[in-house]
PDB file of C-alpha atoms in Angstrom:
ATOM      1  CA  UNK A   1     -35.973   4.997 -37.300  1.00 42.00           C
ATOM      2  CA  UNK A   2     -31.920   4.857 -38.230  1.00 43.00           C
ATOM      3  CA  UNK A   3     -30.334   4.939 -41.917  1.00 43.00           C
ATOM      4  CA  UNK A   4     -26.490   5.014 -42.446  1.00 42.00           C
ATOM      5  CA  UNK A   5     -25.137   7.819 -44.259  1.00 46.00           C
ATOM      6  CA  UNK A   6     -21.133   8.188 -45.123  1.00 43.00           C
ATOM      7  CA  UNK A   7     -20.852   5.301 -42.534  1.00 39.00           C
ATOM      8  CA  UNK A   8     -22.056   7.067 -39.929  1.00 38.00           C
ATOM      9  CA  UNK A   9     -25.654   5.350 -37.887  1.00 41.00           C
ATOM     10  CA  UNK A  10     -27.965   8.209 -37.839  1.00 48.00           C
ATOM     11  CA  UNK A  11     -31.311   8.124 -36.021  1.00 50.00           C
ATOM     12  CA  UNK A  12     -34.350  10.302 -37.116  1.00 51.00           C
ATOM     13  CA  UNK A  13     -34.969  10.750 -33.258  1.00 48.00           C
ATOM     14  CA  UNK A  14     -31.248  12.556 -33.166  1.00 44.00           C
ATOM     15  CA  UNK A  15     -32.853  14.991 -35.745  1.00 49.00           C
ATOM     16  CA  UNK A  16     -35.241  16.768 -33.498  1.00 44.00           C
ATOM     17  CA  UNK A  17     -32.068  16.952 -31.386  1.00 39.00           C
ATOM     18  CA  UNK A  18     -30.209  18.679 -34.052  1.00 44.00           C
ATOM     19  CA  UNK A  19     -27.279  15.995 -32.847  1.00 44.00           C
ATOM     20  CA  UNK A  20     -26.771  14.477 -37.140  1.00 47.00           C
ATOM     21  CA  UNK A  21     -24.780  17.343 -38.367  1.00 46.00           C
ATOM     22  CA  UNK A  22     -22.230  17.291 -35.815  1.00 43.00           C
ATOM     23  CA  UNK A  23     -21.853  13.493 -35.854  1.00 43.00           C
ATOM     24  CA  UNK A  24     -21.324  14.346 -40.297  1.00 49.00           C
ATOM     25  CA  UNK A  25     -18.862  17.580 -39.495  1.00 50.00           C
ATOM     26  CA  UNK A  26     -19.782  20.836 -40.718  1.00 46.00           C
ATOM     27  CA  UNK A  27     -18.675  20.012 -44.940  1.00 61.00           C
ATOM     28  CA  UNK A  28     -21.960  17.922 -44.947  1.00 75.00           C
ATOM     29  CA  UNK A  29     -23.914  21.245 -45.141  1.00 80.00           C
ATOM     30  CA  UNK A  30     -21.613  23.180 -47.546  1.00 78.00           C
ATOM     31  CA  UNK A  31     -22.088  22.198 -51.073  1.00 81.00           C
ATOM     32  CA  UNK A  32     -18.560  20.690 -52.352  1.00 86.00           C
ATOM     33  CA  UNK A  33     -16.743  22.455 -54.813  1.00 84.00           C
ATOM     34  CA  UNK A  34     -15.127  18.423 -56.316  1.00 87.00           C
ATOM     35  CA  UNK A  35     -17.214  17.210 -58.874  1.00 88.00           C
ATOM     36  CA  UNK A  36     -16.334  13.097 -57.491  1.00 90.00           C
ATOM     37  CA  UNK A  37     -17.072  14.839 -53.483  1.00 88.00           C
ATOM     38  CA  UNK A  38     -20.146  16.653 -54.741  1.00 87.00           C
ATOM     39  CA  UNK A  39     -21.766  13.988 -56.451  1.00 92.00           C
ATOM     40  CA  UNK A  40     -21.455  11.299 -52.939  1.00 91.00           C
ATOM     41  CA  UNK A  41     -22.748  14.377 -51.381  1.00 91.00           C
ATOM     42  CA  UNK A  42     -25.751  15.066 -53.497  1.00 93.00           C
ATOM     43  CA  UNK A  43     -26.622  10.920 -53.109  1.00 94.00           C
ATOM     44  CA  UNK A  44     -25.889  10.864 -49.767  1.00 92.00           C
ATOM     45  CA  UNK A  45     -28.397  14.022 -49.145  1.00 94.00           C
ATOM     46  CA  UNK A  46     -31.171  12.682 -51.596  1.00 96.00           C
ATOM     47  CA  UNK A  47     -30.943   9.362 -49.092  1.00 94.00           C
ATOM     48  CA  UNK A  48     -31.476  11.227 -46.586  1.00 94.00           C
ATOM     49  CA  UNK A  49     -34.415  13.419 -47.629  1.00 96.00           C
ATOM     50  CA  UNK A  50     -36.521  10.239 -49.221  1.00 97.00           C
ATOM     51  CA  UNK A  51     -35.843   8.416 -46.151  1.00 95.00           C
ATOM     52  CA  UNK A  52     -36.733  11.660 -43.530  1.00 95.00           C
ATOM     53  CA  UNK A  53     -39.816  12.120 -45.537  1.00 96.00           C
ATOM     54  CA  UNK A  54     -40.895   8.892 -45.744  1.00 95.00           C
ATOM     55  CA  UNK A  55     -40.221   8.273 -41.940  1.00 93.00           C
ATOM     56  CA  UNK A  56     -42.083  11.828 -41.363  1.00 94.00           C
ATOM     57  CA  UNK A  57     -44.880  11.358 -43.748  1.00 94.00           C
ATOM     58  CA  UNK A  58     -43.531  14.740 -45.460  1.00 96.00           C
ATOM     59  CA  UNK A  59     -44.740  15.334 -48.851  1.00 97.00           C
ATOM     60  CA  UNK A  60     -44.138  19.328 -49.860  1.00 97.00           C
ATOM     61  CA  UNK A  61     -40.599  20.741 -49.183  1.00 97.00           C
ATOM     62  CA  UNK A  62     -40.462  24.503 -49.576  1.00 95.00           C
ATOM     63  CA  UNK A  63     -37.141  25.815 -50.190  1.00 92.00           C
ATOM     64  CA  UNK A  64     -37.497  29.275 -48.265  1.00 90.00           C
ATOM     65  CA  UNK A  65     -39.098  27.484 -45.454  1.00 92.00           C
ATOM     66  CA  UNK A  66     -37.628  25.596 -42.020  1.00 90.00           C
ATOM     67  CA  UNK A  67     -36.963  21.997 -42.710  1.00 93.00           C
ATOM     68  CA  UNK A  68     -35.463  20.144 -39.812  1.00 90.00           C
ATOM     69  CA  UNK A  69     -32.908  18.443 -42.482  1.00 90.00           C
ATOM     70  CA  UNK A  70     -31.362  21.908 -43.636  1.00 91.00           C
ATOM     71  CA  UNK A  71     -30.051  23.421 -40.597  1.00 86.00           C
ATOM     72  CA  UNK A  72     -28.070  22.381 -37.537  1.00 85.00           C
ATOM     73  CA  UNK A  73     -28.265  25.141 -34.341  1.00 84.00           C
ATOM     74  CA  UNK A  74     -25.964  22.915 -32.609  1.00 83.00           C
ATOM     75  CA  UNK A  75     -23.199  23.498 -35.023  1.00 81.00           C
ATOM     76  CA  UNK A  76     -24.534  26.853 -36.445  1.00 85.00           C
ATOM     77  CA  UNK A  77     -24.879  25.265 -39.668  1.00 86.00           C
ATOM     78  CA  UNK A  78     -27.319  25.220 -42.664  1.00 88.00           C
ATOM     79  CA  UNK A  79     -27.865  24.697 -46.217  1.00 91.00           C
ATOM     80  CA  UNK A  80     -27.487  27.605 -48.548  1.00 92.00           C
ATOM     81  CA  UNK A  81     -30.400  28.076 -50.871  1.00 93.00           C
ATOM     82  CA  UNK A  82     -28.062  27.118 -53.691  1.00 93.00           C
ATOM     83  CA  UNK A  83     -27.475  23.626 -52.114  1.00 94.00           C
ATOM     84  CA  UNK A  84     -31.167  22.842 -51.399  1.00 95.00           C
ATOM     85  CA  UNK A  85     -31.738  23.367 -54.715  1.00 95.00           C
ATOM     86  CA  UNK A  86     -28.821  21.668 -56.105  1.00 95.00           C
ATOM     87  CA  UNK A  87     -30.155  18.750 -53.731  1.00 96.00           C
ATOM     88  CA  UNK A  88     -33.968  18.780 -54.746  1.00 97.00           C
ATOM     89  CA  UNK A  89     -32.903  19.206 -58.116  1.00 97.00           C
ATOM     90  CA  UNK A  90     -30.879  15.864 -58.127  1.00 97.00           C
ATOM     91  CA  UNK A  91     -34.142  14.330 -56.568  1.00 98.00           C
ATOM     92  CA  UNK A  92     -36.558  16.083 -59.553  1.00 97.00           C
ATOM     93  CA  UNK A  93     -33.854  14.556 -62.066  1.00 97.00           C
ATOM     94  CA  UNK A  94     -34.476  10.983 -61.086  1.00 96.00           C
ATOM     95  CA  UNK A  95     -38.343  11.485 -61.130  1.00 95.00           C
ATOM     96  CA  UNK A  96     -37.814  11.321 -57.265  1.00 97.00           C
ATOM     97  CA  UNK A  97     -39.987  14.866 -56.683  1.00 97.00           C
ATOM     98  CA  UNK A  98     -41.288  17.214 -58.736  1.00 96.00           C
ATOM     99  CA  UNK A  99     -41.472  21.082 -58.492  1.00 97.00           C
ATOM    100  CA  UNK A 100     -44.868  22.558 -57.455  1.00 96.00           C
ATOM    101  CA  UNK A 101     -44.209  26.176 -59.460  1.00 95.00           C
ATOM    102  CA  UNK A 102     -42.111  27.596 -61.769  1.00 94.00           C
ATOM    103  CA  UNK A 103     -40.634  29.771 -59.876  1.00 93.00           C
ATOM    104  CA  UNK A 104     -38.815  26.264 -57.675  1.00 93.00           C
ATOM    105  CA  UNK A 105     -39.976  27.358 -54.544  1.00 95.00           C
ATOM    106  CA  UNK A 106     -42.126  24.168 -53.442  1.00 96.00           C
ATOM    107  CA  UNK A 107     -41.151  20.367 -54.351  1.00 97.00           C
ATOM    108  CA  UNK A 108     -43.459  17.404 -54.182  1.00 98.00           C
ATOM    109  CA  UNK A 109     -41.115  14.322 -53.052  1.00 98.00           C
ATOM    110  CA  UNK A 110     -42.013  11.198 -54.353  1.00 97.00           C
ATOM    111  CA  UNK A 111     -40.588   8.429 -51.476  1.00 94.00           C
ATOM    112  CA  UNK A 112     -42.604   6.255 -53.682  1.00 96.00           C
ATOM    113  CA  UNK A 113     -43.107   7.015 -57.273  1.00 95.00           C
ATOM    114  CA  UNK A 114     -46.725   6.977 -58.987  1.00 96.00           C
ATOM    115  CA  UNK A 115     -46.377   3.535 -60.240  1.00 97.00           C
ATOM    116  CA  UNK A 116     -45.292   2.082 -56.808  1.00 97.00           C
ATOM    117  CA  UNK A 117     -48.541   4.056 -54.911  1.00 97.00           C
ATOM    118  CA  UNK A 118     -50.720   2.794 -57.559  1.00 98.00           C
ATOM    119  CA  UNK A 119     -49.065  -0.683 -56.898  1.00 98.00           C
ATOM    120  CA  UNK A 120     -49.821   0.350 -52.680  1.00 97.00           C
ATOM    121  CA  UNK A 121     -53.940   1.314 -54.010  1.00 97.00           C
ATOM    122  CA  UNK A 122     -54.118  -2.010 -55.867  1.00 96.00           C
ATOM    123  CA  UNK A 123     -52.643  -4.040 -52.596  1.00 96.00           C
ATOM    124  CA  UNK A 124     -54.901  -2.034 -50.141  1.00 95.00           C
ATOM    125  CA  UNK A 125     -57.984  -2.684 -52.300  1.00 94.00           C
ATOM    126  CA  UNK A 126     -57.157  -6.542 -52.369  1.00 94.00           C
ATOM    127  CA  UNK A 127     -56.325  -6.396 -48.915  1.00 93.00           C
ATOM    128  CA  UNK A 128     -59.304  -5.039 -47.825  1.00 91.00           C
ATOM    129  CA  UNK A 129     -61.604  -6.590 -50.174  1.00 91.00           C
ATOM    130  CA  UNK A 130     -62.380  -3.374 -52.322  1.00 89.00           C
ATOM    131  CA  UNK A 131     -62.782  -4.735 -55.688  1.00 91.00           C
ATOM    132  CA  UNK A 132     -66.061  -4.311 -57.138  1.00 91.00           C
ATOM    133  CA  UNK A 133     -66.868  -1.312 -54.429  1.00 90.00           C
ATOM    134  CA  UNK A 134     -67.419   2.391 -54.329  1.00 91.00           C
ATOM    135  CA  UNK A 135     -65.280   4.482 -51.841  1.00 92.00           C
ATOM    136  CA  UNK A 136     -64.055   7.866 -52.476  1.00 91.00           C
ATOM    137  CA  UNK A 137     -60.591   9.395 -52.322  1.00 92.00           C
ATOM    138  CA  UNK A 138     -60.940  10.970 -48.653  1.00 92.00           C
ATOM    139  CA  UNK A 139     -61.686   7.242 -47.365  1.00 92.00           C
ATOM    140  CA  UNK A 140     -58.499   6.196 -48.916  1.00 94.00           C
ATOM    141  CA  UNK A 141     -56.261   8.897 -47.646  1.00 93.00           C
ATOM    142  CA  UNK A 142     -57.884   9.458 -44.361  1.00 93.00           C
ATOM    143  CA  UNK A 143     -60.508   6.131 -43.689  1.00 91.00           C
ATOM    144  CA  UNK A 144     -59.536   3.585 -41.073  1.00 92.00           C
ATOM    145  CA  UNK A 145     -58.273   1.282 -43.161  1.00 91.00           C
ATOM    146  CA  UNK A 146     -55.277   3.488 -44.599  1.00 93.00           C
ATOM    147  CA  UNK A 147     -54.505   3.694 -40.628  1.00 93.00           C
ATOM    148  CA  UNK A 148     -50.923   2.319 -40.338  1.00 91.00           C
ATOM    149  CA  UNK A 149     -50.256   2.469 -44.034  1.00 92.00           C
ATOM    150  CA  UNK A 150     -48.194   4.570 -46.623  1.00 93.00           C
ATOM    151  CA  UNK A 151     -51.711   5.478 -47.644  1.00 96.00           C
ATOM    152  CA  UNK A 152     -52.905   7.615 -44.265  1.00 94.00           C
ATOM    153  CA  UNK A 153     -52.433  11.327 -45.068  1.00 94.00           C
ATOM    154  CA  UNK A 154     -50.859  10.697 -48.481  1.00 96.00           C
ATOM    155  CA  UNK A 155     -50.549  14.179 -50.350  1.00 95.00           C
ATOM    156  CA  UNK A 156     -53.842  14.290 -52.472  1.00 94.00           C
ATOM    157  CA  UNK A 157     -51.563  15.341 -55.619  1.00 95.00           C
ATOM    158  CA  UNK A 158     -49.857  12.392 -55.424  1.00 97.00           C
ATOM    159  CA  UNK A 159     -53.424   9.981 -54.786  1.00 97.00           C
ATOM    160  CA  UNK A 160     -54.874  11.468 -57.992  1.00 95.00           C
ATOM    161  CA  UNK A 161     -51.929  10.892 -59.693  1.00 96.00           C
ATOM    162  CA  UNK A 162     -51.359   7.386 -59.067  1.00 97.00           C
ATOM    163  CA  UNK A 163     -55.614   6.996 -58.966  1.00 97.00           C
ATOM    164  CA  UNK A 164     -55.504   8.388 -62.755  1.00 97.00           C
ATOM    165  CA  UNK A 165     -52.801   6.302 -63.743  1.00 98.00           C
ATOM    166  CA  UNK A 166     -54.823   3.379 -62.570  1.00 97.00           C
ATOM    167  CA  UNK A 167     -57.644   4.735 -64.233  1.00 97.00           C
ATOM    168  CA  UNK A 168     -55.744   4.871 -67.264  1.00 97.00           C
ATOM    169  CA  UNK A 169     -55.163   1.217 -67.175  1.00 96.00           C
ATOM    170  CA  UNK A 170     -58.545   0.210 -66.489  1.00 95.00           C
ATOM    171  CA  UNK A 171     -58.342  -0.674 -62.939  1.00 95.00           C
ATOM    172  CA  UNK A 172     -60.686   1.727 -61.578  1.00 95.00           C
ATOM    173  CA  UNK A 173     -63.230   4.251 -62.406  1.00 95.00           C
ATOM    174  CA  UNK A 174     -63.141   7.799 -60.910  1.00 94.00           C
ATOM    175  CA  UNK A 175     -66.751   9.417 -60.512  1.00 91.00           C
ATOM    176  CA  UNK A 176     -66.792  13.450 -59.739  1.00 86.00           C
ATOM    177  CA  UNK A 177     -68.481  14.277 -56.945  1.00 76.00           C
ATOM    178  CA  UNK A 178     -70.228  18.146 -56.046  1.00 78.00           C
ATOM    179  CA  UNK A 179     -66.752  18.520 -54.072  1.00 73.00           C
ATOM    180  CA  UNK A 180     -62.924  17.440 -54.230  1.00 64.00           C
ATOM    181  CA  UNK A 181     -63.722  15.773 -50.807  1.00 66.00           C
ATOM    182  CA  UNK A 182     -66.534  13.772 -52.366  1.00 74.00           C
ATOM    183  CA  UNK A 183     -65.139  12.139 -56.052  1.00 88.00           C
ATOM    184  CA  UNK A 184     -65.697   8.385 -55.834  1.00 91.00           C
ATOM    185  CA  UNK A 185     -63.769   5.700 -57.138  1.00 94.00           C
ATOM    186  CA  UNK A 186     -65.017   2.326 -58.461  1.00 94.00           C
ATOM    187  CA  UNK A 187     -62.433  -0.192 -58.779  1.00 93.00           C
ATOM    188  CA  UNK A 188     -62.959  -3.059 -61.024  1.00 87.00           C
ATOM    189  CA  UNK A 189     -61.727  -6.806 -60.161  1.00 75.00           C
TER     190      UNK A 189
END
């Protein structure tokens, strides 16, 4: 997978290699001091999470643990709590993530928001002929037909979210089951 950032062709294969940081120079992981620098920096990071976590299939980024994006051995280099924040921060702003405790330790990223995975739940119930049918919300995240898709291993926070919203708008019913693995979901044509 590649993106551009600043101009530069980055590959997420180069990430497990540690090899981006040095190709950005060392001021891409200290948080600029110029409002005009800061605020290419913070878009130019928020790219760059959204697209490593969509790429990754990363949902939950905690800020006092190892994320590959944050640090660079290779250059000795890493994010200062103060910037992670300040970078997950800019995401939670735009309704890009959310955090997962008061206290800011744990953020939900939202690649897609909750409208566009309910729009992905409506598509891969008409694509696989769904409508009218009973399957529950394991199926969904972990069946064979979410193999391949946005859908396989999707963060279960994030499924009921976008189920309920759907539910909310009369496109499906959710049924509680004895156990969170269980809960079924009707959805209506």
């Amino acid at each position: 997978i590649h993106i551009f950032v600043a101009k530069i062709f980055i590959s997420f294969s180069f990430i497990s290699k540690n090899s981006y940081g040095s190709q950005l120079g060392c001021t891409f992981f200290s948080l600029q001091p110029v409002r005009d620098t800061r605020e290419k920096q913070v878009q130019l990071w928020k790219e760059l999470i959204l697209d490593y976590c969509k790429t990754q299939k990363i949902f939950v980024i905690g800020l006092e643990e190892e994320f590959p994006l944050f640090s660079n051995p290779a250059i000795e280099r890493s994010l200062t709590h103060e910037a992670r924040e300040a970078f997950l921060a800019a995401l939670v702003s735009e309704g890009r993530a959310e955090w997962l405790d008061k206290g800011h330790r744990k953020c939900l990223i939202l690649w897609h928001r909750i409208q566009d995975w309910a729009d992905i739940i409506l598509n891969f119930v008409k694509d696989y002929g769904l409508e009218n049918s009973v399957t529950t919300v394991e199926e969904i995240r972990s069946g064979p037909e979410s193999r391949g898709t946005d859908l396989q291993g999707v963060d279960r926070i994030i499924l009921m979210r976008a189920l309920k919203l759907l539910e909310h708008k009369g496109k499906l019913a959710i049924f509680k089951g004895t156990s969170a693995d269980d809960e079924g979901i009707k959805f209506s044509s």
